[in-house]
Amino acid sequence: MALFDRNQKQRSSLCSTATVVVFVALCLVGLWMISSPETIPAAAANVSKKPDVVAVKEEDSSLDATNNVKQNSANVVAETAAADETAATAAADEDDNPAKPAAGEKAAASSKDQTFDDENGRTEGGALVKPENGGGDEVASDVKEIGSLEQAAIDMKDTTEQSVGDTKEAAVVQDKSSDEITTAASDARESGDGGGGAAKNKQTFDDENGKLDGVNLVKDVENKTMSEEGAKPLPEETTTVSSKNSIVAAAAMSDEKLSDNNGEQAQPVEALPNGQAELLTERAAQNGSFTTQAAESIKEKKKRAEKKKKKKKKAKAAAAAAAAEEEGGGGGAASLGWKLCNTSAGADYIPCLDNEAAIKKLKTTAHYEHRERHCPASPPTCLVPSPEGYRDPIRWPRSRDKIWYHNVPHSELAAYKGHQNWVKVSGEYLTFPGGGTQFKHGALHYIELIQSSFPEVAWGRRSRVALDVGCGVASFGGYLFDHDVLTMSLAPKDEHEAQVQFALERGIPAISAVMGTRRLPFPSNVFDAVHCARCRVPWHIEGGMLLLELNRLLRPGGFFVWSATPVYQELPEDVEIWGEMVKLTKAMCWEMVSKTSDTVDQVGLVTFRKPADNACYMKRRQKEPPLCEPSDDPNAAWNITLRACMHWMPTDRSVRGSRWPERWPERMEKTPYWLNSSQVGVYGKPAPEDFVADQEHWRKVVRNSYLTGMGIDWKTVRNVMDMRAVYGGFAAALRDMSVWVMNVVTINSPDTLPVIYERGLFGIYHDWCESFSTYPRSYDLLHADHLFSKLKSRCEVLPVIVEVDRILRPNGKLIVRDDKETVDEIKGVVRSLQWEVRMTVSKNREAMLCARKTTWRPTEVEAR
């Protein structure tokens, strides 16, 4: 019994010792795990893997996968996809949720994500799609990813901070990965497996060679999405599936600035941080705080994901309603209640020029105030009717000589000006003999008369961009095309009924405008020459205020060609006006370089030249007209009241206006001399590089996609508008086509319109929250690059689409490049207008749409 007790005590002592040893060992292991900087929670274990990244370009992001204008440093933010983090969570939950896809399946699905590269003419893994589907899955994936990020952030609370060297190394890896994704025509992307996906899933949009391999071109037939091949409805598989990584990145957008390793703050950009970017930021943070950025970002992600989910629900409901209307025979029109405008202008309605209520309230019309813009407080949402018997316009160049009468059914001008060979009625046509008040025997003879009277004008070489004031039916500008001169023709909407509409129908650029009380919507020092032939503008009155507006617009050294009765007639009134003009132009330091008479047309013309420097201004004895105050900005041109003063000429040789541009056509591609590397361009690069990159970008896009991959018959396109031009790269890319492009620079965008003029193109300032100063059915093609999304903060998209419908011709085309949400909204509206959606394609959060306006008009007329 004693032996038994002793053995029992020994065993008890041994057990106690073993317990203590095990406990101490466990404590040591726990202490080592806590103190080790190499320990990383399971949820974040995949951080060390090579991440997938996405490059985000500041400001004007486009569908350019080659990203030729991306910023090289602070304006490009590398960010990793959340797929690896999700894979870790998925592995942990797989046993509990057998229906949940495995990480490998997610990687395979990710390989099918789209890449649209219309510069090189291809898409990878994507399809051209119809809009009915494709919203819920993205949002669900979005929410799952955010949950995964939340869990990763919670797990990271107990981890220690890794070294700054690791952070730097990870950033380098990200930059390399970003380059792999954004490099043009990457061989690795072309031939590789796409990061886990099978090569057989890759599709190619090779419109450069006229091929569409694996891509469905979408058309609408009676508002049903149809495939181009066989005209069969597209299968559900063609619905766009946006990249899961891009959804998480979109939900994770943050306005926080990232700090670099030197403690300097990077330039703020539209960063799309995901879990990896958050981790990198927290490693660089002071005091080793891993939670601040994660907490802020995750909260923002939740809010944005919920907001996105609501929008997707709303869009899906709207699509369902539209489908129901379609099935019921309503065609979707009833959902928006489209009606015809009920105005006295009828088919020629221009909202900002036909605002009868505002015009009636004017106190005076002595300065043509009634011909100026008076926009309604609320933009109209009614549709302008088409004239009865309207048909597709006659193609250029035959349209310069004749148009269909029923397209512009006005014969009054033919009766009033027919003897001057403006326009004549000939059966079902309106014909244009090419004459004008001052050139009854044709504009070509008149143009050559100007050249011979003063050879330095050098049409098409030195003088490339001209302004024709009081243009009539714009025959002068129409025939200057033969001399490679681009002419902005303008005339008011007045008793010369539809003169500008005649010009546009002929395929000649023109706008409805008047020289009244406000500056014209152009920058200073941009026109090489200005022309007026009996334009009925009283240049000499009120201190020469209107002639001083031309002085603002003319380049230093530019020409003003004036052909009017005071030049060559001896009537008392003409003699008096001529004397006043000579006195005024001399006081303005304009030099009369030529005065000549023409025996053919029995008219005379005079050419004045604006001074190229300030020498004459400083020598003037009389101070009238005065020089403008230094605070008066000559480039301010949107709703600015005229002033009777002259602006100083630029004297610094590096300032715009101090030199004449390169001769045409060299000036088209020549970087303007006044852009220097110290200036930051619109896309974030030094201005000269920005200019060149924009030019190359649009050249590739136009060549590889627009000309061959959109189903557009360019033989039917003449009048083109770029609704949001930057440097004029889109217009420059169309140079060899038989088209002209009206470049519109919006008033809330960087003022790049002088750049456009410098390269021998033209354009105008405009606010798209208002109606454009042109007649209905003016343009064959409208191009809008990231316009509508930028307007949303200022006005609604719907009235802008209605304005697009007004100025676009039946069977005209609209190309929209914007974020996917905006493109989807536009797609819904144009479908309700019975337009044919010819193609839609999306990549991540970006999308493109090409649609054709039809001849459909509603039958109901709105109440007055």
Coordinates of C-alpha atoms in Angstrom, one line a residue, residues 221-758:
V221 CA -34.8 46.1 -85.2
E222 CA -38.0 47.5 -83.9
N223 CA -36.2 48.2 -80.7
K224 CA -35.2 44.6 -80.3
T225 CA -31.5 43.9 -80.0
M226 CA -30.4 41.8 -82.9
S227 CA -27.1 40.3 -84.1
E228 CA -25.7 41.6 -87.4
E229 CA -25.2 38.1 -88.6
G230 CA -28.5 36.4 -89.4
A231 CA -30.6 39.1 -87.8
K232 CA -31.3 36.7 -84.8
P233 CA -31.7 37.9 -81.3
L234 CA -28.5 37.8 -79.4
P235 CA -28.2 35.1 -76.8
E236 CA -28.1 36.0 -73.2
E237 CA -24.4 35.1 -73.0
T238 CA -23.5 38.3 -75.0
T239 CA -24.5 40.5 -72.1
T240 CA -21.5 42.5 -70.9
V241 CA -19.8 41.2 -67.8
S242 CA -17.7 43.9 -66.3
S243 CA -14.5 42.9 -64.5
K244 CA -15.0 41.9 -60.9
N245 CA -11.8 43.7 -60.1
S246 CA -13.1 46.9 -61.6
I247 CA -16.3 46.7 -59.7
V248 CA -14.5 46.5 -56.4
A249 CA -12.2 49.3 -57.5
A250 CA -15.2 51.4 -58.4
A251 CA -16.8 50.8 -55.1
A252 CA -13.6 51.6 -53.4
M253 CA -12.9 55.0 -54.9
S254 CA -11.4 57.3 -52.3
D255 CA -10.6 61.0 -52.3
E256 CA -7.7 60.5 -49.8
K257 CA -4.2 61.5 -51.0
L258 CA -1.5 58.8 -50.9
S259 CA 1.9 59.8 -49.6
D260 CA 5.1 58.7 -51.2
N261 CA 8.1 57.2 -49.5
N262 CA 9.7 60.7 -49.1
G263 CA 6.7 62.0 -47.2
E264 CA 5.6 64.2 -50.1
Q265 CA 2.0 64.1 -51.2
A266 CA 1.2 62.8 -54.7
Q267 CA -1.0 64.9 -57.0
P268 CA -4.7 64.0 -56.3
V269 CA -6.2 61.8 -58.9
E270 CA -9.3 59.6 -59.2
A271 CA -7.8 56.8 -57.2
L272 CA -9.6 53.5 -57.0
P273 CA -7.9 51.8 -53.9
N274 CA -8.6 48.2 -53.0
G275 CA -7.4 46.1 -50.1
Q276 CA -3.8 46.0 -51.3
A277 CA -3.6 49.8 -51.8
E278 CA -5.1 50.3 -48.3
L279 CA -2.4 48.0 -46.8
L280 CA 0.4 49.9 -48.6
T281 CA -1.0 53.2 -47.3
E282 CA -1.1 52.0 -43.8
R283 CA 2.5 50.6 -43.9
A284 CA 3.6 54.2 -44.8
A285 CA 1.5 55.8 -42.1
Q286 CA 3.0 57.1 -38.9
N287 CA 2.7 55.2 -35.6
G288 CA 2.1 51.9 -37.5
S289 CA -1.7 52.6 -37.8
F290 CA -3.2 49.8 -39.9
T291 CA -6.9 50.7 -39.3
T292 CA -7.5 54.3 -40.2
Q293 CA -7.4 54.1 -43.9
A294 CA -9.2 50.8 -44.0
A295 CA -12.0 52.1 -41.7
E296 CA -12.5 55.2 -43.8
S297 CA -12.4 53.3 -47.1
I298 CA -14.6 50.5 -46.2
K299 CA -17.3 52.9 -45.0
E300 CA -17.1 54.7 -48.3
K301 CA -17.2 51.4 -50.2
K302 CA -20.4 50.4 -48.4
K303 CA -22.1 53.6 -49.2
R304 CA -21.1 53.5 -52.9
A305 CA -22.0 49.8 -53.3
E306 CA -25.5 50.4 -51.8
K307 CA -26.0 53.4 -54.0
K308 CA -24.9 51.4 -57.0
K309 CA -27.2 48.6 -56.1
K310 CA -30.1 51.0 -56.0
K311 CA -29.3 52.5 -59.3
K312 CA -29.0 49.0 -60.9
K313 CA -32.4 48.1 -59.5
K314 CA -33.9 51.3 -60.9
A315 CA -32.3 50.8 -64.3
K316 CA -33.5 47.2 -64.3
A317 CA -37.1 48.3 -63.5
A318 CA -36.9 50.9 -66.2
A319 CA -35.7 48.3 -68.7
A320 CA -38.5 46.0 -67.7
A321 CA -41.1 48.8 -68.2
A322 CA -39.7 49.6 -71.6
A323 CA -39.9 45.9 -72.6
A324 CA -43.5 45.8 -71.4
E325 CA -44.3 48.9 -73.5
E326 CA -42.6 47.3 -76.5
E327 CA -44.6 44.1 -76.1
G328 CA -47.7 46.2 -75.9
G329 CA -46.9 48.0 -79.1
G330 CA -46.1 51.3 -77.5
G331 CA -42.4 51.1 -78.5
G332 CA -41.3 52.7 -75.3
A333 CA -42.4 56.2 -76.3
A334 CA -45.3 56.3 -73.8
S335 CA -42.9 55.7 -70.9
L336 CA -41.4 59.2 -71.4
G337 CA -44.5 60.7 -73.0
W338 CA -42.8 62.1 -76.1
K339 CA -44.7 64.9 -77.8
L340 CA -44.1 67.3 -80.7
C341 CA -43.2 70.9 -79.9
N342 CA -46.0 73.3 -80.4
T343 CA -44.2 76.5 -81.5
S344 CA -44.7 79.1 -84.3
A345 CA -41.3 78.1 -85.7
G346 CA -42.5 74.6 -86.4
A347 CA -39.9 72.4 -88.0
D348 CA -37.3 75.2 -87.8
Y349 CA -37.5 75.6 -84.0
I350 CA -34.3 76.8 -82.3
P351 CA -35.2 77.1 -78.5
C352 CA -32.7 79.9 -77.7
L353 CA -33.5 82.0 -80.8
D354 CA -37.3 81.4 -80.9
N355 CA -38.1 82.3 -77.3
E356 CA -41.0 84.5 -78.1
A357 CA -41.9 85.3 -74.4
A358 CA -38.3 86.6 -73.7
I359 CA -38.2 88.6 -76.9
K360 CA -41.4 90.3 -76.2
K361 CA -40.0 91.6 -72.9
L362 CA -37.0 93.3 -74.5
K363 CA -36.9 97.0 -74.0
T364 CA -35.2 97.7 -77.3
T365 CA -34.2 95.9 -80.5
A366 CA -32.0 98.7 -81.9
H367 CA -28.9 96.6 -81.5
Y368 CA -30.4 93.4 -82.8
E369 CA -31.1 92.1 -79.3
H370 CA -34.1 90.1 -80.6
R371 CA -31.7 88.1 -82.8
E372 CA -29.4 87.2 -79.8
R373 CA -29.7 84.1 -77.6
H374 CA -32.6 84.1 -75.1
C375 CA -32.7 80.6 -73.7
P376 CA -35.8 79.3 -71.9
A377 CA -35.4 78.7 -68.1
S378 CA -36.2 75.0 -68.6
P379 CA -34.8 73.4 -71.7
P380 CA -37.6 71.9 -73.8
T381 CA -38.1 68.1 -73.8
C382 CA -40.5 68.1 -76.8
L383 CA -39.4 66.8 -80.2
V384 CA -39.2 69.1 -83.3
P385 CA -41.3 67.7 -86.2
S386 CA -39.7 67.0 -89.6
P387 CA -40.9 68.8 -92.7
E388 CA -43.4 66.8 -94.7
G389 CA -41.7 64.9 -97.5
Y390 CA -38.2 65.0 -95.8
R391 CA -35.6 62.7 -97.4
D392 CA -31.9 61.9 -96.9
P393 CA -29.8 64.9 -98.0
I394 CA -28.0 64.9 -101.3
R395 CA -24.4 64.0 -100.8
W396 CA -21.4 66.3 -101.0
P397 CA -20.1 67.8 -103.3
R398 CA -23.3 67.8 -105.4
S399 CA -25.2 69.2 -102.4
R400 CA -23.2 72.5 -102.8
D401 CA -25.2 73.0 -106.0
K402 CA -28.6 71.7 -105.1
I403 CA -30.7 70.3 -102.2
W404 CA -34.2 68.8 -101.8
Y405 CA -36.8 71.5 -101.7
H406 CA -38.9 69.6 -99.1
N407 CA -36.0 69.4 -96.7
V408 CA -35.9 73.2 -96.4
P409 CA -39.3 74.2 -97.9
H410 CA -38.7 78.0 -98.1
S411 CA -39.0 79.8 -101.4
E412 CA -39.2 83.4 -100.1
L413 CA -35.4 83.8 -100.3
A414 CA -35.4 82.5 -103.9
A415 CA -38.0 85.2 -104.8
Y416 CA -36.1 87.9 -103.0
K417 CA -32.5 87.1 -104.0
G418 CA -32.9 85.0 -107.1
H419 CA -31.7 87.7 -109.4
Q420 CA -28.4 87.7 -107.4
N421 CA -28.0 84.0 -107.9
W422 CA -28.3 83.1 -104.3
V423 CA -30.9 80.4 -104.7
K424 CA -33.5 79.3 -107.2
V425 CA -36.4 76.9 -107.1
S426 CA -36.1 74.2 -109.8
G427 CA -38.8 71.5 -109.5
E428 CA -38.1 69.4 -106.5
Y429 CA -34.8 71.0 -105.9
L430 CA -33.4 74.3 -104.6
T431 CA -30.4 75.2 -106.7
F432 CA -27.4 77.4 -105.8
P433 CA -25.6 79.0 -108.8
G434 CA -22.8 80.0 -106.4
G435 CA -23.6 83.7 -106.5
G436 CA -24.1 86.3 -103.9
T437 CA -24.9 90.0 -103.6
Q438 CA -21.4 91.0 -104.4
F439 CA -20.5 88.1 -106.7
K440 CA -23.4 87.4 -109.0
H441 CA -21.2 85.6 -111.4
G442 CA -20.0 83.1 -108.9
A443 CA -17.9 82.9 -105.7
L444 CA -14.9 81.3 -107.4
H445 CA -14.2 84.4 -109.5
Y446 CA -14.7 86.6 -106.4
I447 CA -12.3 84.5 -104.3
E448 CA -9.7 84.7 -107.0
L449 CA -10.2 88.5 -107.2
I450 CA -9.3 88.9 -103.6
Q451 CA -6.2 86.7 -104.1
S452 CA -5.0 88.7 -107.1
S453 CA -5.7 92.1 -105.4
F454 CA -3.4 91.1 -102.5
P455 CA -1.4 87.9 -103.0
E456 CA -0.3 87.8 -99.3
V457 CA -3.7 86.6 -98.4
A458 CA -2.5 83.2 -99.8
W459 CA -5.7 81.2 -99.5
G460 CA -5.1 77.8 -98.2
R461 CA -1.5 78.4 -97.1
R462 CA -1.2 81.5 -95.0
S463 CA -5.0 82.1 -94.6
R464 CA -6.5 78.8 -93.5
V465 CA -9.3 79.7 -91.1
A466 CA -11.8 82.5 -92.1
L467 CA -14.9 84.1 -90.6
D468 CA -17.7 85.2 -93.0
V469 CA -20.0 87.7 -91.4
G470 CA -23.5 88.0 -92.9
C471 CA -22.9 84.9 -95.0
G472 CA -26.2 84.6 -96.7
V473 CA -26.4 81.0 -98.1
A474 CA -22.6 80.6 -97.5
S475 CA -21.5 80.2 -101.1
F476 CA -18.3 82.1 -100.2
G477 CA -17.3 79.6 -97.6
G478 CA -18.6 76.7 -99.7
Y479 CA -16.2 77.5 -102.6
L480 CA -13.3 78.4 -100.3
F481 CA -13.1 74.6 -99.7
D482 CA -11.6 74.4 -103.2
H483 CA -8.7 76.5 -101.8
D484 CA -8.3 74.5 -98.7
V485 CA -9.8 77.2 -96.5
L486 CA -12.1 76.4 -93.6
T487 CA -14.8 79.1 -93.1
M488 CA -17.0 79.8 -90.1
S489 CA -20.1 81.4 -91.7
L490 CA -22.6 83.2 -89.6
A491 CA -25.8 85.1 -90.1
P492 CA -28.8 85.9 -87.9
K493 CA -32.1 84.1 -88.0
D494 CA -33.9 87.1 -89.7
E495 CA -36.1 88.0 -92.6
H496 CA -33.6 86.2 -95.0
E497 CA -35.5 83.1 -94.0
A498 CA -33.5 79.9 -93.4
Q499 CA -30.2 81.2 -95.0
V500 CA -28.1 79.4 -92.5
Q501 CA -30.3 76.3 -92.8
F502 CA -29.7 76.4 -96.6
A503 CA -25.9 76.5 -95.9
L504 CA -26.0 73.5 -93.5
E505 CA -28.2 71.5 -95.8
R506 CA -25.6 72.2 -98.6
G507 CA -22.9 70.8 -96.4
I508 CA -21.3 74.1 -95.6
P509 CA -20.4 75.1 -92.0
A510 CA -22.5 77.9 -90.5
I511 CA -24.1 79.1 -87.3
S512 CA -27.0 81.4 -86.4
A513 CA -25.5 84.4 -84.7
V514 CA -25.6 88.2 -84.9
M515 CA -23.2 91.0 -84.2
G516 CA -25.3 92.8 -81.6
T517 CA -24.5 93.6 -78.0
R518 CA -22.3 90.6 -77.0
R519 CA -19.0 89.1 -78.0
L520 CA -19.1 86.3 -80.5
P521 CA -18.4 82.9 -78.9
F522 CA -14.8 82.6 -80.1
P523 CA -11.4 83.3 -78.4
S524 CA -9.2 86.3 -79.4
N525 CA -6.6 86.3 -82.1
V526 CA -7.7 83.1 -83.9
F527 CA -9.1 84.0 -87.4
D528 CA -6.6 84.4 -90.2
A529 CA -9.1 86.5 -92.2
V530 CA -12.5 88.0 -91.8
H531 CA -14.9 88.7 -94.7
C532 CA -18.0 90.8 -95.1
A533 CA -19.8 91.2 -98.5
R534 CA -22.7 93.6 -98.1
C535 CA -23.3 92.1 -94.6
R536 CA -25.4 95.1 -93.5
V537 CA -23.3 95.6 -90.3
P538 CA -22.8 99.3 -89.4
W539 CA -19.1 99.0 -88.6
H540 CA -18.5 102.7 -88.2
I541 CA -21.1 103.7 -85.6
E542 CA -20.9 103.9 -81.8
G543 CA -17.1 104.2 -81.7
G544 CA -16.6 101.3 -84.1
M545 CA -17.7 98.8 -81.4
L546 CA -18.6 96.1 -83.9
L547 CA -15.4 96.5 -85.9
L548 CA -13.5 96.4 -82.7
E549 CA -15.0 93.0 -82.0
L550 CA -13.5 91.8 -85.3
N551 CA -10.2 93.3 -84.2
R552 CA -10.4 91.1 -81.1
L553 CA -11.0 88.0 -83.3
L554 CA -8.4 88.7 -85.9
R555 CA -4.9 87.4 -85.5
P556 CA -2.2 90.1 -85.3
G557 CA -1.3 90.6 -89.0
G558 CA -4.7 89.1 -90.1
F559 CA -6.9 90.5 -92.9
F560 CA -10.3 92.1 -93.1
V561 CA -11.9 91.9 -96.6
W562 CA -14.8 94.3 -97.0
S563 CA -16.9 94.4 -100.2
A564 CA -19.8 96.9 -100.0
T565 CA -21.2 99.9 -101.8
P566 CA -19.3 102.5 -99.8
V567 CA -16.1 101.1 -101.3
Y568 CA -17.0 101.8 -104.9
Q569 CA -20.2 103.9 -105.1
E570 CA -20.4 107.7 -105.0
L571 CA -23.8 108.2 -103.5
P572 CA -23.8 110.7 -100.6
E573 CA -24.5 108.1 -98.0
D574 CA -21.8 105.7 -99.3
V575 CA -19.3 108.5 -99.4
E576 CA -20.0 109.4 -95.8
I577 CA -19.7 105.8 -94.6
W578 CA -16.4 105.4 -96.5
G579 CA -15.0 108.5 -94.9
E580 CA -16.0 107.2 -91.4
M581 CA -14.5 103.8 -92.1
V582 CA -11.2 105.3 -93.3
K583 CA -11.0 107.4 -90.2
L584 CA -11.8 104.6 -87.9
T585 CA -9.5 102.0 -89.4
K586 CA -6.6 104.5 -89.3
A587 CA -7.3 105.1 -85.6
M588 CA -7.3 101.4 -85.0
C589 CA -3.9 101.2 -86.8
W590 CA -5.3 99.0 -89.5
E591 CA -3.4 99.3 -92.8
M592 CA -5.3 99.5 -96.1
V593 CA -3.2 97.1 -98.2
S594 CA -5.5 96.8 -101.2
K595 CA -8.4 98.4 -102.9
T596 CA -9.7 97.1 -106.2
S597 CA -12.7 97.1 -108.6
D598 CA -14.1 94.2 -110.6
T599 CA -15.5 94.8 -114.1
V600 CA -17.2 91.4 -114.2
D601 CA -19.4 91.9 -111.1
Q602 CA -19.0 95.7 -111.1
V603 CA -18.2 95.8 -107.5
G604 CA -15.2 96.9 -105.4
L605 CA -13.5 95.5 -102.4
V606 CA -10.9 96.7 -99.9
T607 CA -8.5 94.7 -97.7
F608 CA -7.2 95.9 -94.3
R609 CA -4.5 94.4 -92.2
K610 CA -4.4 94.4 -88.5
P611 CA -1.0 95.4 -87.0
A612 CA 1.3 92.6 -85.8
D613 CA 2.7 94.6 -82.8
N614 CA 2.0 97.6 -80.5
A615 CA 4.3 100.1 -82.2
C616 CA 1.4 102.0 -83.8
Y617 CA -0.6 102.0 -80.6
M618 CA 2.1 103.7 -78.7
K619 CA 2.6 106.4 -81.4
R620 CA -1.1 107.3 -81.7
R621 CA -1.9 110.9 -81.1
Q622 CA -5.6 110.4 -80.7
K623 CA -6.8 108.0 -78.0
E624 CA -10.0 106.9 -79.6
P625 CA -10.8 104.1 -79.7
P626 CA -9.2 103.5 -76.4
L627 CA -7.0 100.6 -75.3
C628 CA -8.8 98.1 -73.0
E629 CA -8.0 97.9 -69.4
P630 CA -5.4 95.3 -68.5
S631 CA -8.1 93.5 -66.5
D632 CA -10.2 93.0 -69.6
D633 CA -9.7 89.4 -70.8
P634 CA -9.9 89.2 -74.6
N635 CA -10.6 85.5 -74.4
A636 CA -13.7 85.8 -72.3
A637 CA -16.5 85.3 -74.8
W638 CA -19.5 83.6 -73.3
N639 CA -22.3 86.2 -72.7
I640 CA -19.8 89.1 -72.5
T641 CA -21.0 92.6 -73.3
L642 CA -19.1 94.4 -76.1
R643 CA -16.7 97.2 -75.2
A644 CA -15.4 99.8 -77.7
C645 CA -11.7 99.3 -76.9
M646 CA -8.6 97.5 -78.3
H647 CA -6.5 95.0 -76.6
W648 CA -2.7 95.2 -76.5
M649 CA -0.8 92.8 -78.8
P650 CA 1.2 90.1 -77.1
T651 CA 4.9 91.0 -77.2
D652 CA 6.5 87.9 -75.6
R653 CA 7.5 85.6 -78.4
S654 CA 6.4 82.6 -76.3
V655 CA 2.9 83.9 -75.9
R656 CA 0.0 82.9 -78.2
G657 CA -0.6 85.5 -80.9
S658 CA 2.9 86.8 -81.0
R659 CA 3.7 84.8 -84.1
W660 CA 1.8 83.6 -87.2
P661 CA 1.0 79.9 -87.2
E662 CA 2.8 77.4 -89.5
R663 CA 1.5 77.3 -93.0
W664 CA -1.2 74.8 -93.9
P665 CA -1.1 71.8 -93.8
E666 CA 2.0 71.7 -91.6
R667 CA 0.1 73.5 -88.8
M668 CA -2.3 70.6 -88.4
E669 CA 0.1 68.4 -86.6
K670 CA 2.6 70.9 -85.4
T671 CA 2.6 71.5 -81.6
P672 CA 1.7 75.1 -81.0
Y673 CA 4.8 77.1 -80.1
W674 CA 3.2 78.6 -77.0
L675 CA 2.7 75.2 -75.4
N676 CA 5.7 74.5 -73.2
S677 CA 6.7 71.7 -70.9
S678 CA 6.2 73.7 -67.7
Q679 CA 2.4 73.7 -68.5
V680 CA 0.4 70.7 -67.4
G681 CA -1.9 69.4 -70.2
V682 CA -5.6 68.3 -69.9
Y683 CA -4.5 64.7 -69.3
G684 CA -1.7 65.5 -66.9
K685 CA 1.3 65.3 -69.0
P686 CA 3.5 68.3 -70.0
A687 CA 1.4 70.2 -72.5
P688 CA 3.4 69.4 -75.7
E689 CA 3.4 65.7 -74.8
D690 CA -0.3 65.9 -74.0
F691 CA -1.0 67.4 -77.4
V692 CA 0.9 64.7 -79.3
A693 CA -0.5 61.9 -77.2
D694 CA -4.1 63.1 -77.8
Q695 CA -3.4 63.3 -81.5
E696 CA -2.0 59.8 -81.7
H697 CA -4.9 58.4 -79.6
W698 CA -7.6 59.8 -81.9
R699 CA -5.8 58.8 -85.0
K700 CA -5.8 55.2 -83.8
V701 CA -9.3 55.2 -82.6
V702 CA -10.7 56.7 -85.8
R703 CA -8.6 54.5 -88.1
N704 CA -9.2 51.2 -86.2
S705 CA -12.7 51.6 -85.0
Y706 CA -14.7 54.5 -86.3
L707 CA -14.0 54.2 -90.0
T708 CA -14.5 50.4 -90.3
G709 CA -15.8 48.9 -87.1
M710 CA -19.0 50.9 -86.4
G711 CA -21.1 50.1 -89.5
I712 CA -21.1 53.8 -90.5
D713 CA -21.3 54.6 -94.2
W714 CA -19.0 57.6 -94.2
K715 CA -20.0 58.5 -97.8
T716 CA -23.3 59.8 -96.2
V717 CA -21.4 61.9 -93.6
R718 CA -20.6 65.5 -94.2
N719 CA -21.5 67.7 -91.2
V720 CA -19.8 66.5 -88.0
M721 CA -19.7 67.9 -84.5
D722 CA -17.4 67.0 -81.7
M723 CA -19.5 68.0 -78.7
R724 CA -16.6 68.0 -76.3
A725 CA -13.4 68.7 -78.2
V726 CA -10.1 69.0 -76.3
Y727 CA -7.2 69.6 -78.7
G728 CA -9.2 68.8 -81.8
G729 CA -7.6 65.4 -82.2
F730 CA -10.8 63.8 -83.4
A731 CA -11.3 66.4 -86.1
A732 CA -7.6 66.1 -87.1
A733 CA -8.0 62.4 -87.5
L734 CA -10.8 63.0 -90.1
R735 CA -8.7 65.4 -92.1
D736 CA -8.6 63.2 -95.2
M737 CA -12.3 62.6 -95.2
S738 CA -14.8 64.7 -97.1
V739 CA -16.2 66.1 -93.8
W740 CA -15.9 69.2 -91.7
V741 CA -16.0 69.2 -87.9
M742 CA -17.5 71.8 -85.6
N743 CA -15.3 71.5 -82.4
V744 CA -17.3 72.5 -79.4
V745 CA -15.4 73.4 -76.2
T746 CA -17.8 73.5 -73.3
I747 CA -17.6 76.6 -71.0
N748 CA -16.8 74.5 -67.9
S749 CA -13.9 72.6 -69.6
P750 CA -10.2 73.7 -70.0
D751 CA -10.1 76.4 -72.6
T752 CA -8.4 74.6 -75.5
L753 CA -10.2 76.3 -78.3
P754 CA -7.2 78.5 -79.2
V755 CA -5.2 75.3 -79.7
I756 CA -7.8 74.0 -82.2
Y757 CA -7.6 77.2 -84.2
E758 CA -3.8 77.2 -84.1

